[in-house]
Amino acid sequence: MNQSAPALPIVYSQEVAAARKKGLPLVALESTIITHGMPYPGNLEMARSVEAIIRNGGAVPATIAVIRGTLHVGLEEQELEELAQAKDVMKLSRADLAFAVALGRTGATTVAATMIAAALAGIRVFATGGIGGVHRGAETSFDISADLEELAKTDVIVVCAGAKAILDVPKTLEVLETRGVPVVTYGSDEFPAFWSRASGLPSPLRINDAQGIAAFQQSRRALGIEGGILVANPVPAADEIPRAEMETFIQTALSAADKQAIVAKAVTPFLLDHIFHQTSGRSLKTNIALVENNARLATEIAVALAA
Ligand code: PSU
Ligand code: MN
């Protein structure tokens, strides 16, 4: 290590520290979904149930956040509760993760920042809801999430439910292809669209079991190919909101964002909140179900990698 590099300000939860010692499989979890993606108390219930699912599957959950300048990998129950209710939490990506650490701020990590922290902690699998991507209208707004760039760089398998249809999904897939990010759909030929199982777009790759996904990333490593894999796991049919139904809500949310001139980091949280209110909370139920579903698969992949 570079001699002048300062010591890493990482604090591990007791559970994660013990798991690291024993070499148990770990699954990383992001915190932006808790602070900016869902309202309280649904967000806290989701965070707890997802952690429980990972434990039941034989791995250890590591929810990641910056609390008063310290990068936490794994949160104690008290910290999780605090974060779920906290106001004025920063939304941290690659650009500002170190800013929060340096200036003692509290921030939730997006997919990009969670990948950075997971890689630092040696965690190879991460479960979330949906990734950021290329926004509709990106040809004029240039709004493309740093999540895509991070997937190209950082060796972490990210399990999501596809890209939200609030994004331009075809352009998102194009950028991932350009940056050499493999997009693998679990058990389906169609790339899923978060709340919906269907996006109308074929998945570039398909794998039907967790062992196959683990083997794929091992081969990439062996070949010296950097970066992660995006695993898309379709929401269970019982929990989905069909695509045609979602499109109306999305259009309404997008025009509201446009009217209110919402830009930059505020776009994704605004759209999610708008859709939550329009669907009277049904979108939240779907959102929680899909994150739980992703935690199950991520756990299987982490266990397969450890075997
Ligand atoms: N998908 C969700 N809820 C979220 C996000 C995605 O269902 O809260 C968050 C993730 O943290 C993702 C971020 O990394 O939004 C992307 O934000 P942006 O588009 O500003 O890069
Ligand atoms: Mn953006």
mmCIF file of C-alpha atoms and ligand atoms in Angstrom:
data_model
loop_
_atom_site.group_PDB
_atom_site.id
_atom_site.type_symbol
_atom_site.label_atom_id
_atom_site.label_comp_id
_atom_site.label_asym_id
_atom_site.label_seq_id
_atom_site.Cartn_x
_atom_site.Cartn_y
_atom_site.Cartn_z
ATOM 1 C CA MET A 1 0.000 0.000 0.000
ATOM 2 C CA ASN A 2 1.063 3.575 -0.639
ATOM 3 C CA GLN A 3 2.893 4.754 2.487
ATOM 4 C CA SER A 4 1.314 8.176 2.414
ATOM 5 C CA ALA A 5 -2.230 6.843 2.106
ATOM 6 C CA PRO A 6 -4.125 7.496 5.330
ATOM 7 C CA ALA A 7 -5.664 4.602 7.229
ATOM 8 C CA LEU A 8 -9.098 3.655 5.998
ATOM 9 C CA PRO A 9 -11.840 5.094 8.185
ATOM 10 C CA ILE A 10 -13.926 1.905 7.973
ATOM 11 C CA VAL A 11 -15.903 0.576 10.896
ATOM 12 C CA TYR A 12 -17.338 -2.925 10.636
ATOM 13 C CA SER A 13 -20.447 -3.992 12.542
ATOM 14 C CA GLN A 14 -19.780 -6.686 15.126
ATOM 15 C CA GLU A 15 -21.509 -9.243 12.943
ATOM 16 C CA VAL A 16 -19.535 -8.305 9.809
ATOM 17 C CA ALA A 17 -16.226 -8.204 11.706
ATOM 18 C CA ALA A 18 -16.872 -11.742 13.011
ATOM 19 C CA ALA A 19 -17.871 -12.962 9.539
ATOM 20 C CA ARG A 20 -14.684 -11.538 8.022
ATOM 21 C CA LYS A 21 -12.595 -13.404 10.602
ATOM 22 C CA LYS A 22 -14.361 -16.676 9.879
ATOM 23 C CA GLY A 23 -14.415 -16.140 6.110
ATOM 24 C CA LEU A 24 -18.211 -16.390 5.933
ATOM 25 C CA PRO A 25 -20.003 -15.208 2.781
ATOM 26 C CA LEU A 26 -21.082 -11.561 2.933
ATOM 27 C CA VAL A 27 -23.695 -9.626 0.976
ATOM 28 C CA ALA A 28 -23.463 -5.837 0.717
ATOM 29 C CA LEU A 29 -26.572 -3.631 0.853
ATOM 30 C CA GLU A 30 -26.903 0.022 -0.126
ATOM 31 C CA SER A 31 -28.468 2.721 2.040
ATOM 32 C CA THR A 32 -29.787 5.263 -0.490
ATOM 33 C CA ILE A 33 -32.712 2.942 -1.015
ATOM 34 C CA ILE A 34 -33.428 3.416 2.726
ATOM 35 C CA THR A 35 -32.988 7.199 2.957
ATOM 36 C CA HIS A 36 -34.011 8.399 -0.509
ATOM 37 C CA GLY A 37 -35.871 5.485 -2.075
ATOM 38 C CA MET A 38 -38.650 4.676 0.382
ATOM 39 C CA PRO A 39 -40.602 6.508 3.092
ATOM 40 C CA TYR A 40 -40.328 5.664 6.823
ATOM 41 C CA PRO A 41 -41.282 3.210 8.332
ATOM 42 C CA GLY A 42 -41.538 0.988 5.221
ATOM 43 C CA ASN A 43 -37.856 1.653 4.551
ATOM 44 C CA LEU A 44 -36.803 0.313 7.972
ATOM 45 C CA GLU A 45 -39.013 -2.762 7.650
ATOM 46 C CA MET A 46 -37.470 -3.423 4.243
ATOM 47 C CA ALA A 47 -33.912 -2.980 5.556
ATOM 48 C CA ARG A 48 -34.551 -5.398 8.426
ATOM 49 C CA SER A 49 -36.331 -8.052 6.409
ATOM 50 C CA VAL A 50 -33.630 -7.996 3.731
ATOM 51 C CA GLU A 51 -30.934 -8.495 6.368
ATOM 52 C CA ALA A 52 -32.931 -11.384 7.866
ATOM 53 C CA ILE A 53 -33.282 -13.055 4.463
ATOM 54 C CA ILE A 54 -29.515 -12.943 3.974
ATOM 55 C CA ARG A 55 -28.895 -14.478 7.417
ATOM 56 C CA ASN A 56 -31.456 -17.223 6.776
ATOM 57 C CA GLY A 57 -29.665 -18.029 3.530
ATOM 58 C CA GLY A 58 -26.350 -18.611 5.299
ATOM 59 C CA ALA A 59 -24.582 -15.305 4.617
ATOM 60 C CA VAL A 60 -24.033 -12.089 6.576
ATOM 61 C CA PRO A 61 -25.562 -8.733 5.574
ATOM 62 C CA ALA A 62 -23.406 -5.607 5.364
ATOM 63 C CA THR A 63 -25.495 -2.459 4.985
ATOM 64 C CA ILE A 64 -23.184 0.380 3.987
ATOM 65 C CA ALA A 65 -23.422 4.084 4.911
ATOM 66 C CA VAL A 66 -21.299 7.018 6.035
ATOM 67 C CA ILE A 67 -22.204 8.169 9.542
ATOM 68 C CA ARG A 68 -20.581 11.390 10.724
ATOM 69 C CA GLY A 69 -17.590 10.835 8.464
ATOM 70 C CA THR A 70 -17.056 7.150 9.213
ATOM 71 C CA LEU A 71 -17.624 4.583 6.507
ATOM 72 C CA HIS A 72 -19.677 1.818 8.084
ATOM 73 C CA VAL A 73 -19.714 -1.647 6.547
ATOM 74 C CA GLY A 74 -22.532 -3.322 8.420
ATOM 75 C CA LEU A 75 -24.810 -1.248 10.647
ATOM 76 C CA GLU A 76 -25.808 -2.031 14.216
ATOM 77 C CA GLU A 77 -29.580 -2.111 14.779
ATOM 78 C CA GLN A 78 -29.494 1.328 16.415
ATOM 79 C CA GLU A 79 -27.581 2.858 13.498
ATOM 80 C CA LEU A 80 -29.995 1.388 10.980
ATOM 81 C CA GLU A 81 -32.949 2.832 12.863
ATOM 82 C CA GLU A 82 -31.321 6.252 13.076
ATOM 83 C CA LEU A 83 -30.501 6.317 9.390
ATOM 84 C CA ALA A 84 -34.017 5.267 8.367
ATOM 85 C CA GLN A 85 -35.449 8.334 10.142
ATOM 86 C CA ALA A 86 -32.647 10.824 9.539
ATOM 87 C CA LYS A 87 -33.234 13.999 7.560
ATOM 88 C CA ASP A 88 -30.629 15.852 5.501
ATOM 89 C CA VAL A 89 -28.688 12.723 4.679
ATOM 90 C CA MET A 90 -26.424 13.146 1.654
ATOM 91 C CA LYS A 91 -26.858 10.822 -1.314
ATOM 92 C CA LEU A 92 -23.332 9.632 -2.017
ATOM 93 C CA SER A 93 -21.876 8.403 -5.256
ATOM 94 C CA ARG A 94 -18.251 8.065 -6.483
ATOM 95 C CA ALA A 95 -17.947 11.854 -6.742
ATOM 96 C CA ASP A 96 -18.740 12.631 -3.109
ATOM 97 C CA LEU A 97 -18.174 9.505 -0.978
ATOM 98 C CA ALA A 98 -14.773 10.853 0.116
ATOM 99 C CA PHE A 99 -16.259 14.330 0.663
ATOM 100 C CA ALA A 100 -18.607 12.956 3.331
ATOM 101 C CA VAL A 101 -15.725 11.072 4.966
ATOM 102 C CA ALA A 102 -13.407 14.102 4.936
ATOM 103 C CA LEU A 103 -15.976 16.567 6.230
ATOM 104 C CA GLY A 104 -17.614 14.360 8.833
ATOM 105 C CA ARG A 105 -20.969 14.200 7.092
ATOM 106 C CA THR A 106 -23.680 11.556 7.139
ATOM 107 C CA GLY A 107 -24.564 10.071 3.798
ATOM 108 C CA ALA A 108 -26.297 7.116 2.238
ATOM 109 C CA THR A 109 -24.466 5.183 -0.436
ATOM 110 C CA THR A 110 -25.871 4.688 -3.935
ATOM 111 C CA VAL A 111 -25.062 1.621 -6.017
ATOM 112 C CA ALA A 112 -21.791 3.243 -7.168
ATOM 113 C CA ALA A 113 -20.579 4.202 -3.684
ATOM 114 C CA THR A 114 -21.734 0.895 -2.175
ATOM 115 C CA MET A 115 -19.707 -0.986 -4.802
ATOM 116 C CA ILE A 116 -16.601 1.031 -3.886
ATOM 117 C CA ALA A 117 -17.039 0.278 -0.186
ATOM 118 C CA ALA A 118 -17.888 -3.388 -0.780
ATOM 119 C CA ALA A 119 -14.763 -3.877 -2.889
ATOM 120 C CA LEU A 120 -12.639 -2.222 -0.157
ATOM 121 C CA ALA A 121 -14.105 -4.637 2.372
ATOM 122 C CA GLY A 122 -13.592 -7.656 0.109
ATOM 123 C CA ILE A 123 -17.336 -8.202 -0.386
ATOM 124 C CA ARG A 124 -18.068 -9.569 -3.832
ATOM 125 C CA VAL A 125 -21.879 -9.572 -4.017
ATOM 126 C CA PHE A 126 -24.346 -6.743 -3.485
ATOM 127 C CA ALA A 127 -28.152 -6.765 -3.512
ATOM 128 C CA THR A 128 -30.242 -3.709 -4.354
ATOM 129 C CA GLY A 129 -33.555 -2.778 -5.991
ATOM 130 C CA GLY A 130 -32.794 -0.987 -9.214
ATOM 131 C CA ILE A 131 -29.662 0.625 -10.584
ATOM 132 C CA GLY A 132 -29.336 4.149 -11.849
ATOM 133 C CA GLY A 133 -29.043 4.407 -15.629
ATOM 134 C CA VAL A 134 -29.505 6.630 -18.640
ATOM 135 C CA HIS A 135 -32.460 8.920 -18.019
ATOM 136 C CA ARG A 136 -35.093 9.580 -20.630
ATOM 137 C CA GLY A 137 -34.070 12.757 -22.427
ATOM 138 C CA ALA A 138 -30.372 12.145 -21.659
ATOM 139 C CA GLU A 139 -29.568 13.337 -25.183
ATOM 140 C CA THR A 140 -30.254 16.851 -23.897
ATOM 141 C CA SER A 141 -29.897 16.548 -20.081
ATOM 142 C CA PHE A 142 -26.770 14.317 -20.143
ATOM 143 C CA ASP A 143 -28.209 12.602 -17.041
ATOM 144 C CA ILE A 144 -26.461 9.237 -16.918
ATOM 145 C CA SER A 145 -25.962 7.600 -13.516
ATOM 146 C CA ALA A 146 -22.431 7.050 -12.228
ATOM 147 C CA ASP A 147 -23.652 3.527 -11.350
ATOM 148 C CA LEU A 148 -22.978 2.439 -14.938
ATOM 149 C CA GLU A 149 -19.375 3.636 -14.883
ATOM 150 C CA GLU A 150 -18.809 1.944 -11.528
ATOM 151 C CA LEU A 151 -20.058 -1.389 -12.846
ATOM 152 C CA ALA A 152 -17.437 -1.087 -15.578
ATOM 153 C CA LYS A 153 -14.643 -0.529 -13.046
ATOM 154 C CA THR A 154 -15.335 -2.326 -9.799
ATOM 155 C CA ASP A 155 -15.418 -6.086 -9.295
ATOM 156 C CA VAL A 156 -18.698 -6.576 -7.465
ATOM 157 C CA ILE A 157 -21.712 -8.584 -8.636
ATOM 158 C CA VAL A 158 -24.777 -6.337 -8.377
ATOM 159 C CA VAL A 159 -28.155 -8.063 -8.151
ATOM 160 C CA CYS A 160 -31.057 -5.793 -9.127
ATOM 161 C CA ALA A 161 -34.552 -6.162 -10.588
ATOM 162 C CA GLY A 162 -33.540 -4.553 -13.865
ATOM 163 C CA ALA A 163 -33.654 -0.892 -14.733
ATOM 164 C CA LYS A 164 -36.626 1.182 -13.726
ATOM 165 C CA ALA A 165 -38.857 2.192 -16.584
ATOM 166 C CA ILE A 166 -38.450 5.820 -15.429
ATOM 167 C CA LEU A 167 -35.134 5.461 -17.267
ATOM 168 C CA ASP A 168 -34.417 5.011 -20.952
ATOM 169 C CA VAL A 169 -33.859 1.262 -20.692
ATOM 170 C CA PRO A 170 -32.587 0.652 -24.257
ATOM 171 C CA LYS A 171 -29.978 3.430 -23.853
ATOM 172 C CA THR A 172 -29.024 2.074 -20.420
ATOM 173 C CA LEU A 173 -28.337 -1.351 -21.961
ATOM 174 C CA GLU A 174 -26.346 0.282 -24.786
ATOM 175 C CA VAL A 175 -24.091 2.136 -22.343
ATOM 176 C CA LEU A 176 -23.535 -1.047 -20.304
ATOM 177 C CA GLU A 177 -22.551 -2.879 -23.477
ATOM 178 C CA THR A 178 -20.175 -0.102 -24.549
ATOM 179 C CA ARG A 179 -18.491 -0.145 -21.134
ATOM 180 C CA GLY A 180 -18.127 -3.916 -21.207
ATOM 181 C CA VAL A 181 -20.531 -4.658 -18.364
ATOM 182 C CA PRO A 182 -22.179 -8.069 -18.665
ATOM 183 C CA VAL A 183 -25.937 -7.962 -18.136
ATOM 184 C CA VAL A 184 -27.246 -11.338 -17.040
ATOM 185 C CA THR A 185 -30.915 -12.024 -16.452
ATOM 186 C CA TYR A 186 -31.628 -14.787 -13.961
ATOM 187 C CA GLY A 187 -33.910 -17.427 -15.441
ATOM 188 C CA SER A 188 -35.380 -15.299 -18.228
ATOM 189 C CA ASP A 189 -34.603 -14.231 -21.799
ATOM 190 C CA GLU A 190 -36.139 -10.803 -21.201
ATOM 191 C CA PHE A 191 -34.499 -7.989 -19.274
ATOM 192 C CA PRO A 192 -36.879 -6.972 -16.450
ATOM 193 C CA ALA A 193 -38.092 -3.425 -15.713
ATOM 194 C CA PHE A 194 -38.037 -3.226 -11.901
ATOM 195 C CA TRP A 195 -41.752 -3.083 -10.942
ATOM 196 C CA SER A 196 -42.555 -5.178 -14.042
ATOM 197 C CA ARG A 197 -41.166 -8.500 -15.229
ATOM 198 C CA ALA A 198 -41.201 -7.352 -18.836
ATOM 199 C CA SER A 199 -39.328 -4.513 -20.510
ATOM 200 C CA GLY A 200 -39.901 -5.623 -24.083
ATOM 201 C CA LEU A 201 -36.122 -5.934 -24.458
ATOM 202 C CA PRO A 202 -34.133 -9.143 -24.718
ATOM 203 C CA SER A 203 -31.498 -9.748 -22.040
ATOM 204 C CA PRO A 204 -27.948 -9.819 -23.436
ATOM 205 C CA LEU A 205 -27.154 -12.928 -21.344
ATOM 206 C CA ARG A 206 -29.102 -15.472 -19.336
ATOM 207 C CA ILE A 207 -28.029 -17.758 -16.474
ATOM 208 C CA ASN A 208 -30.415 -20.045 -14.591
ATOM 209 C CA ASP A 209 -28.538 -20.702 -11.353
ATOM 210 C CA ALA A 210 -26.397 -18.915 -8.777
ATOM 211 C CA GLN A 211 -23.461 -21.288 -9.368
ATOM 212 C CA GLY A 212 -23.355 -20.217 -13.025
ATOM 213 C CA ILE A 213 -23.226 -16.545 -12.041
ATOM 214 C CA ALA A 214 -20.406 -17.211 -9.551
ATOM 215 C CA ALA A 215 -18.482 -19.203 -12.187
ATOM 216 C CA PHE A 216 -18.923 -16.399 -14.715
ATOM 217 C CA GLN A 217 -17.314 -13.826 -12.412
ATOM 218 C CA GLN A 218 -14.471 -16.248 -11.530
ATOM 219 C CA SER A 219 -13.738 -16.608 -15.271
ATOM 220 C CA ARG A 220 -13.749 -12.850 -15.752
ATOM 221 C CA ARG A 221 -11.210 -12.527 -12.939
ATOM 222 C CA ALA A 222 -9.061 -15.300 -14.386
ATOM 223 C CA LEU A 223 -9.044 -13.473 -17.723
ATOM 224 C CA GLY A 224 -8.053 -10.205 -16.059
ATOM 225 C CA ILE A 225 -11.258 -8.435 -17.067
ATOM 226 C CA GLU A 226 -12.034 -5.705 -14.573
ATOM 227 C CA GLY A 227 -15.473 -4.606 -13.466
ATOM 228 C CA GLY A 228 -18.633 -6.142 -12.129
ATOM 229 C CA ILE A 229 -21.594 -8.064 -13.447
ATOM 230 C CA LEU A 230 -25.122 -6.724 -13.467
ATOM 231 C CA VAL A 231 -27.532 -9.503 -12.555
ATOM 232 C CA ALA A 232 -31.164 -8.740 -13.302
ATOM 233 C CA ASN A 233 -33.631 -10.762 -11.267
ATOM 234 C CA PRO A 234 -37.266 -10.360 -12.371
ATOM 235 C CA VAL A 235 -39.719 -9.407 -9.605
ATOM 236 C CA PRO A 236 -41.925 -12.404 -8.619
ATOM 237 C CA ALA A 237 -45.106 -12.504 -10.744
ATOM 238 C CA ALA A 238 -47.317 -12.226 -7.652
ATOM 239 C CA ASP A 239 -45.756 -8.874 -6.722
ATOM 240 C CA GLU A 240 -45.354 -7.176 -10.095
ATOM 241 C CA ILE A 241 -47.163 -4.162 -11.499
ATOM 242 C CA PRO A 242 -47.585 -4.850 -15.211
ATOM 243 C CA ARG A 243 -45.679 -2.671 -17.641
ATOM 244 C CA ALA A 244 -48.678 -1.065 -19.343
ATOM 245 C CA GLU A 245 -50.088 0.015 -15.984
ATOM 246 C CA MET A 246 -46.737 1.409 -14.814
ATOM 247 C CA GLU A 247 -46.236 3.482 -17.951
ATOM 248 C CA THR A 248 -49.111 5.840 -17.062
ATOM 249 C CA PHE A 249 -47.660 6.515 -13.591
ATOM 250 C CA ILE A 250 -44.202 7.023 -15.043
ATOM 251 C CA GLN A 251 -45.397 9.521 -17.649
ATOM 252 C CA THR A 252 -47.210 11.553 -14.978
ATOM 253 C CA ALA A 253 -44.149 11.522 -12.711
ATOM 254 C CA LEU A 254 -41.837 12.547 -15.545
ATOM 255 C CA SER A 255 -43.985 15.506 -16.551
ATOM 256 C CA ALA A 256 -44.210 16.634 -12.901
ATOM 257 C CA ALA A 257 -40.402 16.471 -12.643
ATOM 258 C CA ASP A 258 -40.124 18.473 -15.822
ATOM 259 C CA LYS A 259 -42.594 21.159 -14.644
ATOM 260 C CA GLN A 260 -40.814 21.495 -11.299
ATOM 261 C CA ALA A 261 -37.399 21.572 -13.007
ATOM 262 C CA ILE A 262 -36.014 18.702 -10.919
ATOM 263 C CA VAL A 263 -32.418 17.957 -11.886
ATOM 264 C CA ALA A 264 -29.279 15.997 -10.958
ATOM 265 C CA LYS A 265 -29.365 13.853 -7.786
ATOM 266 C CA ALA A 266 -32.930 14.850 -6.998
ATOM 267 C CA VAL A 267 -34.397 13.211 -10.114
ATOM 268 C CA THR A 268 -34.518 9.546 -9.047
ATOM 269 C CA PRO A 269 -35.873 10.196 -5.496
ATOM 270 C CA PHE A 270 -38.481 12.615 -6.895
ATOM 271 C CA LEU A 271 -39.779 10.130 -9.447
ATOM 272 C CA LEU A 272 -39.892 7.267 -6.920
ATOM 273 C CA ASP A 273 -41.802 9.389 -4.425
ATOM 274 C CA HIS A 274 -44.226 10.630 -7.063
ATOM 275 C CA ILE A 275 -44.983 7.090 -8.202
ATOM 276 C CA PHE A 276 -45.377 5.946 -4.590
ATOM 277 C CA HIS A 277 -48.114 8.545 -4.020
ATOM 278 C CA GLN A 278 -49.824 7.898 -7.360
ATOM 279 C CA THR A 279 -50.053 4.162 -6.709
ATOM 280 C CA SER A 280 -51.167 4.678 -3.084
ATOM 281 C CA GLY A 281 -48.171 2.753 -1.863
ATOM 282 C CA ARG A 282 -48.568 -0.235 -4.162
ATOM 283 C CA SER A 283 -45.244 0.599 -5.834
ATOM 284 C CA LEU A 284 -43.596 0.429 -2.400
ATOM 285 C CA LYS A 285 -44.929 -3.088 -1.764
ATOM 286 C CA THR A 286 -43.543 -4.177 -5.119
ATOM 287 C CA ASN A 287 -40.265 -2.406 -4.390
ATOM 288 C CA ILE A 288 -39.852 -4.226 -1.064
ATOM 289 C CA ALA A 289 -40.756 -7.598 -2.597
ATOM 290 C CA LEU A 290 -38.191 -7.227 -5.342
ATOM 291 C CA VAL A 291 -35.376 -6.195 -3.003
ATOM 292 C CA GLU A 292 -36.145 -9.239 -0.835
ATOM 293 C CA ASN A 293 -36.102 -11.417 -3.935
ATOM 294 C CA ASN A 294 -32.725 -9.952 -4.920
ATOM 295 C CA ALA A 295 -31.316 -10.540 -1.443
ATOM 296 C CA ARG A 296 -32.222 -14.243 -1.769
ATOM 297 C CA LEU A 297 -30.369 -14.587 -5.067
ATOM 298 C CA ALA A 298 -27.376 -12.494 -3.930
ATOM 299 C CA THR A 299 -27.061 -14.760 -0.882
ATOM 300 C CA GLU A 300 -27.022 -17.864 -3.075
ATOM 301 C CA ILE A 301 -24.328 -16.296 -5.258
ATOM 302 C CA ALA A 302 -22.217 -15.316 -2.225
ATOM 303 C CA VAL A 303 -22.516 -18.835 -0.841
ATOM 304 C CA ALA A 304 -21.547 -20.290 -4.240
ATOM 305 C CA LEU A 305 -18.493 -17.997 -4.438
ATOM 306 C CA ALA A 306 -17.390 -19.084 -0.968
ATOM 307 C CA ALA A 307 -17.679 -22.817 -1.790
HETATM 308 N N1 PSU B 1 -33.550 2.335 -7.291
HETATM 309 C C1 PSU B 1 -34.511 2.310 -6.342
HETATM 310 N N2 PSU B 1 -34.386 3.100 -5.280
HETATM 311 C C2 PSU B 1 -33.301 3.895 -5.116
HETATM 312 C C3 PSU B 1 -32.272 3.894 -6.124
HETATM 313 C C4 PSU B 1 -32.448 3.106 -7.183
HETATM 314 O O1 PSU B 1 -35.492 1.606 -6.456
HETATM 315 O O2 PSU B 1 -33.240 4.582 -4.118
HETATM 316 C C5 PSU B 1 -31.046 4.714 -5.892
HETATM 317 C C6 PSU B 1 -29.823 3.787 -5.916
HETATM 318 O O3 PSU B 1 -29.038 4.114 -4.788
HETATM 319 C C7 PSU B 1 -29.100 4.171 -7.185
HETATM 320 C C8 PSU B 1 -29.448 5.633 -7.264
HETATM 321 O O4 PSU B 1 -27.715 3.933 -7.125
HETATM 322 O O5 PSU B 1 -30.815 5.672 -6.904
HETATM 323 C C9 PSU B 1 -29.217 6.215 -8.619
HETATM 324 O O6 PSU B 1 -29.296 7.590 -8.519
HETATM 325 P P1 PSU B 1 -28.823 8.508 -9.753
HETATM 326 O O7 PSU B 1 -29.833 8.207 -10.835
HETATM 327 O O8 PSU B 1 -28.895 9.916 -9.228
HETATM 328 O O9 PSU B 1 -27.435 8.071 -10.097
HETATM 329 MN MN MN B 2 -28.395 11.413 -12.412
#
